[in-house]
Tab-separated table of C-alpha atoms in Angstrom:
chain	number	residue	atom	x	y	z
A	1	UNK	CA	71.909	104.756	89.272
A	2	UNK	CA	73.192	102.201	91.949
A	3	UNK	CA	76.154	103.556	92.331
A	4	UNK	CA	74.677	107.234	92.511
A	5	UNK	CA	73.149	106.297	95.653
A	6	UNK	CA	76.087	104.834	97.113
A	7	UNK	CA	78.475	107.818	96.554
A	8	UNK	CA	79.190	108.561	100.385
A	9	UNK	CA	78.911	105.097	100.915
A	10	UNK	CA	82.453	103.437	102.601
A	11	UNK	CA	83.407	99.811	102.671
A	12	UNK	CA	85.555	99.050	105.881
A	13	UNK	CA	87.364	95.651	105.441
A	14	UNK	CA	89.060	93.848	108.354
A	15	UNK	CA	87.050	94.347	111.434
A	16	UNK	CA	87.015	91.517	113.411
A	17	UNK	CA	83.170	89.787	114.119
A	18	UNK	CA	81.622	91.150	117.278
A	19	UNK	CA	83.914	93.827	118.242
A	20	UNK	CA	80.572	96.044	118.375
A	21	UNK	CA	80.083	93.560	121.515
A	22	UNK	CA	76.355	94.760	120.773
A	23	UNK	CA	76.556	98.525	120.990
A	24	UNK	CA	74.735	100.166	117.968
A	25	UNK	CA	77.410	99.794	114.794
A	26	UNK	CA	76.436	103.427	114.028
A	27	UNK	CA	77.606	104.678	116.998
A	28	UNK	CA	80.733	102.170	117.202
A	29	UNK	CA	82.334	103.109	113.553
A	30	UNK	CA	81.864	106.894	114.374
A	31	UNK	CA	83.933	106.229	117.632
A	32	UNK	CA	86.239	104.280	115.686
A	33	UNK	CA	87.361	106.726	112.886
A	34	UNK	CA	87.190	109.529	115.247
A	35	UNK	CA	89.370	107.563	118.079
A	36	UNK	CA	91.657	106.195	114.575
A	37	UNK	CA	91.680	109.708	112.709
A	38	UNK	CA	91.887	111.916	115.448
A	39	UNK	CA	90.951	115.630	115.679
A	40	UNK	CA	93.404	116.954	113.113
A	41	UNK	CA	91.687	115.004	110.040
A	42	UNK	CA	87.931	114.843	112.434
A	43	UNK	CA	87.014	117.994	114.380
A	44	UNK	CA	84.295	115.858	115.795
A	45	UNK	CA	82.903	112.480	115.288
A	46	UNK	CA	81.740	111.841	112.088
A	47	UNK	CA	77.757	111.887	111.320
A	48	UNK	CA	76.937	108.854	109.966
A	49	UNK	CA	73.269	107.879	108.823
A	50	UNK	CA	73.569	104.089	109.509
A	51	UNK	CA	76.380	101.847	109.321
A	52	UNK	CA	75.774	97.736	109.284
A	53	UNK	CA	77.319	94.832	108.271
A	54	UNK	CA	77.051	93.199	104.701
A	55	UNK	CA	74.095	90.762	104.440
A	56	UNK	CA	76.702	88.209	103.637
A	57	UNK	CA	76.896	85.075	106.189
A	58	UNK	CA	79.182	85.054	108.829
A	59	UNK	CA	81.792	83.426	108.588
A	60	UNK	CA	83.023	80.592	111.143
A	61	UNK	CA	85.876	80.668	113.426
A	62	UNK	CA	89.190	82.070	111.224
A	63	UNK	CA	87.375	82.657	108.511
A	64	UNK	CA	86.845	86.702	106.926
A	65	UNK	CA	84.981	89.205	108.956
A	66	UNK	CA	81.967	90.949	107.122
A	67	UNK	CA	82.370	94.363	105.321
A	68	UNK	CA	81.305	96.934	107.336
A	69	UNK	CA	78.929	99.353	104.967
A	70	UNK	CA	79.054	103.089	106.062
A	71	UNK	CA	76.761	105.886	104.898
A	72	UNK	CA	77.889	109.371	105.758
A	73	UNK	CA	75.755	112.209	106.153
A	74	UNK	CA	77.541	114.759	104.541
A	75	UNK	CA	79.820	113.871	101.242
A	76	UNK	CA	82.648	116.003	102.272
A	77	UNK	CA	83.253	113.497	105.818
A	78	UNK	CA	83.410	110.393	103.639
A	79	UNK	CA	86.331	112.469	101.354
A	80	UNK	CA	88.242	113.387	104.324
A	81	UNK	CA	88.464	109.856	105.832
A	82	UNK	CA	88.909	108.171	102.312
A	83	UNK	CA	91.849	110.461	101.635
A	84	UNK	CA	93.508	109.994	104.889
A	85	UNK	CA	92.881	106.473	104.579
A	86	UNK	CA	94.820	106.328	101.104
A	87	UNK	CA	97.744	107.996	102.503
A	88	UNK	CA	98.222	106.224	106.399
A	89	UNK	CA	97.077	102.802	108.047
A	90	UNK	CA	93.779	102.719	110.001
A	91	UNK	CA	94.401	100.624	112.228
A	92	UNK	CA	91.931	99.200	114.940
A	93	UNK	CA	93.508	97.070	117.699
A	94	UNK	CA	96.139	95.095	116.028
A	95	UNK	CA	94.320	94.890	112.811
A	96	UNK	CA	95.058	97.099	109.646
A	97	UNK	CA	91.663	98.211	107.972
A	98	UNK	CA	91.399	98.821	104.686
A	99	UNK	CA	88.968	101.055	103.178
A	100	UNK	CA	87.446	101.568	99.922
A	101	UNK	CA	84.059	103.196	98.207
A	102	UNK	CA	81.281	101.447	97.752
A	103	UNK	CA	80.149	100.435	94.305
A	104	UNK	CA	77.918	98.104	92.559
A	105	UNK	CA	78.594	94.214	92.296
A	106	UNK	CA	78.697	95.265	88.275
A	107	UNK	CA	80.941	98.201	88.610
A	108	UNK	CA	83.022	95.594	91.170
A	109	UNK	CA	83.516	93.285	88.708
A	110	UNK	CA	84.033	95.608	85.859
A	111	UNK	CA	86.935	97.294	88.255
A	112	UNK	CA	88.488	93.813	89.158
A	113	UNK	CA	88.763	92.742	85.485
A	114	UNK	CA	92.111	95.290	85.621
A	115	UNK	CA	93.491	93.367	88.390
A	116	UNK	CA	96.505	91.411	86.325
A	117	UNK	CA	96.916	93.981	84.393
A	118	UNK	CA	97.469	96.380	87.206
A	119	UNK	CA	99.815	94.083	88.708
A	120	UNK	CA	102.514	93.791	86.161
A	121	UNK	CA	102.338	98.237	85.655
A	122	UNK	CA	102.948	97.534	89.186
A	123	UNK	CA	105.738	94.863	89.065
A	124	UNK	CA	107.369	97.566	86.369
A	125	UNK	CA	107.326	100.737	88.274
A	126	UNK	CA	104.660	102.349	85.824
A	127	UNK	CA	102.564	104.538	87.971
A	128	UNK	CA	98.427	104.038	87.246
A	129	UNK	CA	95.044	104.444	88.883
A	130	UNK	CA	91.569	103.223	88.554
A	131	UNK	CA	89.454	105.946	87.491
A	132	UNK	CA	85.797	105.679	87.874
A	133	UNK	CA	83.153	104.028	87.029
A	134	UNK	CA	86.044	101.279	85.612
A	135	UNK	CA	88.873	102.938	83.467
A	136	UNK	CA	92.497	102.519	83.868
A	137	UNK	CA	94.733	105.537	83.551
A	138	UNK	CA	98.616	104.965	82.907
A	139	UNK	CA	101.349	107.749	82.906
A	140	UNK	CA	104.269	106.321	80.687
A	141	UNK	CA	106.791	108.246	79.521
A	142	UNK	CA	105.783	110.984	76.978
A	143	UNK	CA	102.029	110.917	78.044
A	144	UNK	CA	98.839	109.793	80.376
A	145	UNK	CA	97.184	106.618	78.391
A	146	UNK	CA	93.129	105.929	79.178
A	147	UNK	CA	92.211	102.154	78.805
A	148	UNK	CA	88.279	101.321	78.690
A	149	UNK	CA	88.949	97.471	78.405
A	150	UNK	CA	91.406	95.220	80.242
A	151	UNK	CA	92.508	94.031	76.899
A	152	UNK	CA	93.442	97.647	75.614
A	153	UNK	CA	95.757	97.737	78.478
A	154	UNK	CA	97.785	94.642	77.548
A	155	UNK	CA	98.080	95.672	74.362
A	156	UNK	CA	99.487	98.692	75.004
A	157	UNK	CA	101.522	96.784	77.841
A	158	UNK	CA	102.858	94.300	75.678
A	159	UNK	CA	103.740	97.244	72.886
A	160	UNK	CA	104.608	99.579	75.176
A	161	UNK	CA	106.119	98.775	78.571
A	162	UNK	CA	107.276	95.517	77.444
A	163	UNK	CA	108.571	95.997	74.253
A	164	UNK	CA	111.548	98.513	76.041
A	165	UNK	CA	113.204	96.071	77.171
Protein backbone atom coordinates (compact mmCIF):
# COMPACT_ATOMS: atom_id res chain seq x y z
CA UNK A 1 0.00 0.00 0.00
CA UNK A 2 3.00 2.40 0.77
CA UNK A 3 4.38 2.20 -2.20
CA UNK A 4 0.91 2.64 -4.06
CA UNK A 5 0.82 6.02 -2.78
CA UNK A 6 4.17 6.90 -3.74
CA UNK A 7 3.93 5.87 -7.45
CA UNK A 8 4.52 9.49 -8.97
CA UNK A 9 6.64 10.09 -6.23
CA UNK A 10 10.61 11.07 -7.45
CA UNK A 11 13.69 10.98 -5.32
CA UNK A 12 16.24 13.72 -6.53
CA UNK A 13 19.74 12.96 -5.05
CA UNK A 14 22.59 15.51 -5.14
CA UNK A 15 21.20 18.91 -4.63
CA UNK A 16 23.30 20.88 -2.71
CA UNK A 17 21.66 22.32 0.96
CA UNK A 18 20.07 25.71 0.51
CA UNK A 19 20.17 26.20 -3.11
CA UNK A 20 16.25 26.96 -2.67
CA UNK A 21 17.95 30.15 -0.88
CA UNK A 22 14.29 30.12 0.69
CA UNK A 23 12.01 30.28 -2.33
CA UNK A 24 9.16 27.65 -2.02
CA UNK A 25 10.95 24.03 -3.04
CA UNK A 26 7.75 23.44 -5.07
CA UNK A 27 8.22 26.12 -7.15
CA UNK A 28 12.22 25.74 -7.27
CA UNK A 29 12.28 21.85 -8.54
CA UNK A 30 9.58 22.72 -11.21
CA UNK A 31 12.02 25.53 -12.45
CA UNK A 32 14.73 23.19 -12.19
CA UNK A 33 13.58 20.21 -14.40
CA UNK A 34 11.95 22.55 -16.73
CA UNK A 35 15.26 24.92 -16.99
CA UNK A 36 17.36 21.05 -16.96
CA UNK A 37 14.83 19.20 -19.40
CA UNK A 38 13.93 21.83 -21.56
CA UNK A 39 10.84 22.22 -23.81
CA UNK A 40 11.45 19.22 -26.05
CA UNK A 41 11.00 16.55 -23.08
CA UNK A 42 8.65 19.61 -20.87
CA UNK A 43 6.19 21.68 -22.92
CA UNK A 44 5.75 23.60 -19.75
CA UNK A 45 6.84 23.39 -16.23
CA UNK A 46 5.94 20.48 -14.59
CA UNK A 47 2.83 20.48 -11.98
CA UNK A 48 4.01 19.33 -8.98
CA UNK A 49 1.75 18.91 -5.75
CA UNK A 50 4.54 19.55 -3.16
CA UNK A 51 8.07 18.84 -3.23
CA UNK A 52 10.29 18.94 0.28
CA UNK A 53 13.19 17.67 1.63
CA UNK A 54 13.55 14.22 3.50
CA UNK A 55 12.90 14.55 7.27
CA UNK A 56 16.39 13.27 7.64
CA UNK A 57 18.94 15.76 9.56
CA UNK A 58 21.03 17.91 7.78
CA UNK A 59 24.00 17.19 7.38
CA UNK A 60 27.12 19.47 8.41
CA UNK A 61 29.52 21.17 6.24
CA UNK A 62 30.77 18.37 3.34
CA UNK A 63 28.65 16.05 4.41
CA UNK A 64 25.40 14.57 1.88
CA UNK A 65 22.66 16.91 0.91
CA UNK A 66 19.02 15.67 1.75
CA UNK A 67 16.84 13.81 -0.87
CA UNK A 68 14.66 15.98 -2.39
CA UNK A 69 10.98 14.09 -2.41
CA UNK A 70 8.79 15.12 -5.46
CA UNK A 71 5.09 14.40 -5.97
CA UNK A 72 3.78 15.01 -9.44
CA UNK A 73 0.40 15.79 -10.28
CA UNK A 74 -0.16 13.85 -13.15
CA UNK A 75 1.65 10.19 -13.51
CA UNK A 76 2.52 10.64 -17.06
CA UNK A 77 5.10 14.02 -16.01
CA UNK A 78 6.93 11.87 -13.47
CA UNK A 79 7.43 9.06 -16.62
CA UNK A 80 8.68 11.60 -18.92
CA UNK A 81 11.36 13.06 -16.58
CA UNK A 82 12.29 9.53 -15.13
CA UNK A 83 12.89 8.29 -18.66
CA UNK A 84 14.89 11.17 -19.78
CA UNK A 85 16.68 11.00 -16.67
CA UNK A 86 17.72 7.22 -17.35
CA UNK A 87 19.01 8.03 -20.66
CA UNK A 88 21.08 11.77 -20.13
CA UNK A 89 22.69 13.63 -17.01
CA UNK A 90 20.56 16.17 -15.09
CA UNK A 91 22.70 18.25 -14.19
CA UNK A 92 22.18 21.40 -11.88
CA UNK A 93 25.13 23.81 -11.63
CA UNK A 94 28.14 21.68 -11.59
CA UNK A 95 26.46 18.87 -9.86
CA UNK A 96 25.13 15.61 -11.60
CA UNK A 97 21.63 14.61 -10.06
CA UNK A 98 20.57 11.43 -9.93
CA UNK A 99 17.09 10.41 -9.88
CA UNK A 100 15.16 7.50 -8.88
CA UNK A 101 11.34 6.45 -7.73
CA UNK A 102 10.34 6.55 -4.57
CA UNK A 103 9.67 3.39 -2.63
CA UNK A 104 9.28 2.11 0.78
CA UNK A 105 12.28 1.75 3.34
CA UNK A 106 11.10 -2.22 2.99
CA UNK A 107 10.91 -2.34 -0.71
CA UNK A 108 14.52 -0.21 -0.39
CA UNK A 109 16.05 -2.71 1.36
CA UNK A 110 14.51 -5.62 -0.37
CA UNK A 111 15.92 -3.83 -3.81
CA UNK A 112 19.47 -3.22 -2.28
CA UNK A 113 19.85 -6.87 -1.17
CA UNK A 114 20.71 -7.40 -5.25
CA UNK A 115 23.38 -4.93 -5.03
CA UNK A 116 26.61 -7.52 -5.21
CA UNK A 117 24.97 -9.51 -7.17
CA UNK A 118 24.21 -6.87 -9.71
CA UNK A 119 27.67 -5.83 -9.66
CA UNK A 120 29.51 -8.85 -10.83
CA UNK A 121 26.41 -9.33 -14.03
CA UNK A 122 27.83 -5.98 -14.34
CA UNK A 123 31.63 -6.62 -14.08
CA UNK A 124 30.70 -9.59 -16.82
CA UNK A 125 28.87 -7.73 -19.45
CA UNK A 126 25.49 -9.64 -18.65
CA UNK A 127 22.80 -7.14 -19.25
CA UNK A 128 19.94 -7.06 -16.13
CA UNK A 129 17.39 -4.80 -14.49
CA UNK A 130 15.55 -4.46 -11.30
CA UNK A 131 12.05 -5.11 -11.88
CA UNK A 132 9.55 -4.03 -9.39
CA UNK A 133 8.54 -4.35 -6.34
CA UNK A 134 12.28 -6.28 -5.92
CA UNK A 135 13.01 -8.93 -8.71
CA UNK A 136 16.04 -9.23 -10.76
CA UNK A 137 15.69 -9.98 -14.44
CA UNK A 138 18.87 -11.36 -16.40
CA UNK A 139 19.09 -11.90 -20.26
CA UNK A 140 21.88 -14.62 -20.75
CA UNK A 141 22.34 -16.26 -23.67
CA UNK A 142 19.45 -18.58 -24.78
CA UNK A 143 16.84 -16.81 -22.47
CA UNK A 144 15.53 -13.91 -19.88
CA UNK A 145 16.08 -15.52 -16.16
CA UNK A 146 13.62 -13.97 -13.15
CA UNK A 147 15.34 -14.14 -9.65
CA UNK A 148 12.94 -13.50 -6.49
CA UNK A 149 15.91 -13.88 -3.96
CA UNK A 150 19.47 -12.54 -4.06
CA UNK A 151 20.59 -16.03 -3.43
CA UNK A 152 18.75 -17.48 -6.60
CA UNK A 153 20.82 -15.12 -8.52
CA UNK A 154 24.21 -16.40 -7.35
CA UNK A 155 23.31 -19.59 -7.91
CA UNK A 156 22.48 -19.25 -11.18
CA UNK A 157 25.64 -16.84 -11.40
CA UNK A 158 27.95 -19.20 -10.09
CA UNK A 159 26.30 -22.13 -12.53
CA UNK A 160 25.75 -20.06 -15.15
CA UNK A 161 27.88 -17.01 -15.94
CA UNK A 162 30.70 -18.32 -14.06
CA UNK A 163 30.90 -21.71 -14.84
CA UNK A 164 31.74 -20.53 -18.88
CA UNK A 165 34.72 -19.73 -18.23
Amino acid sequence: MENRSRRVNLRIINIPEGSEKGRDPTEFISDLLMGSLGPDVLSKPPELERAHRTLAPRSGPGGRPRPFVIYFHRFQEREKVLRWTRQHKLKYRDTTLRVYPDVSAITAKKRAAFNKIKQALYQKGVKFRLLFPARLQVSFEDGTFTFETPEDAHVFYNERVMGKE
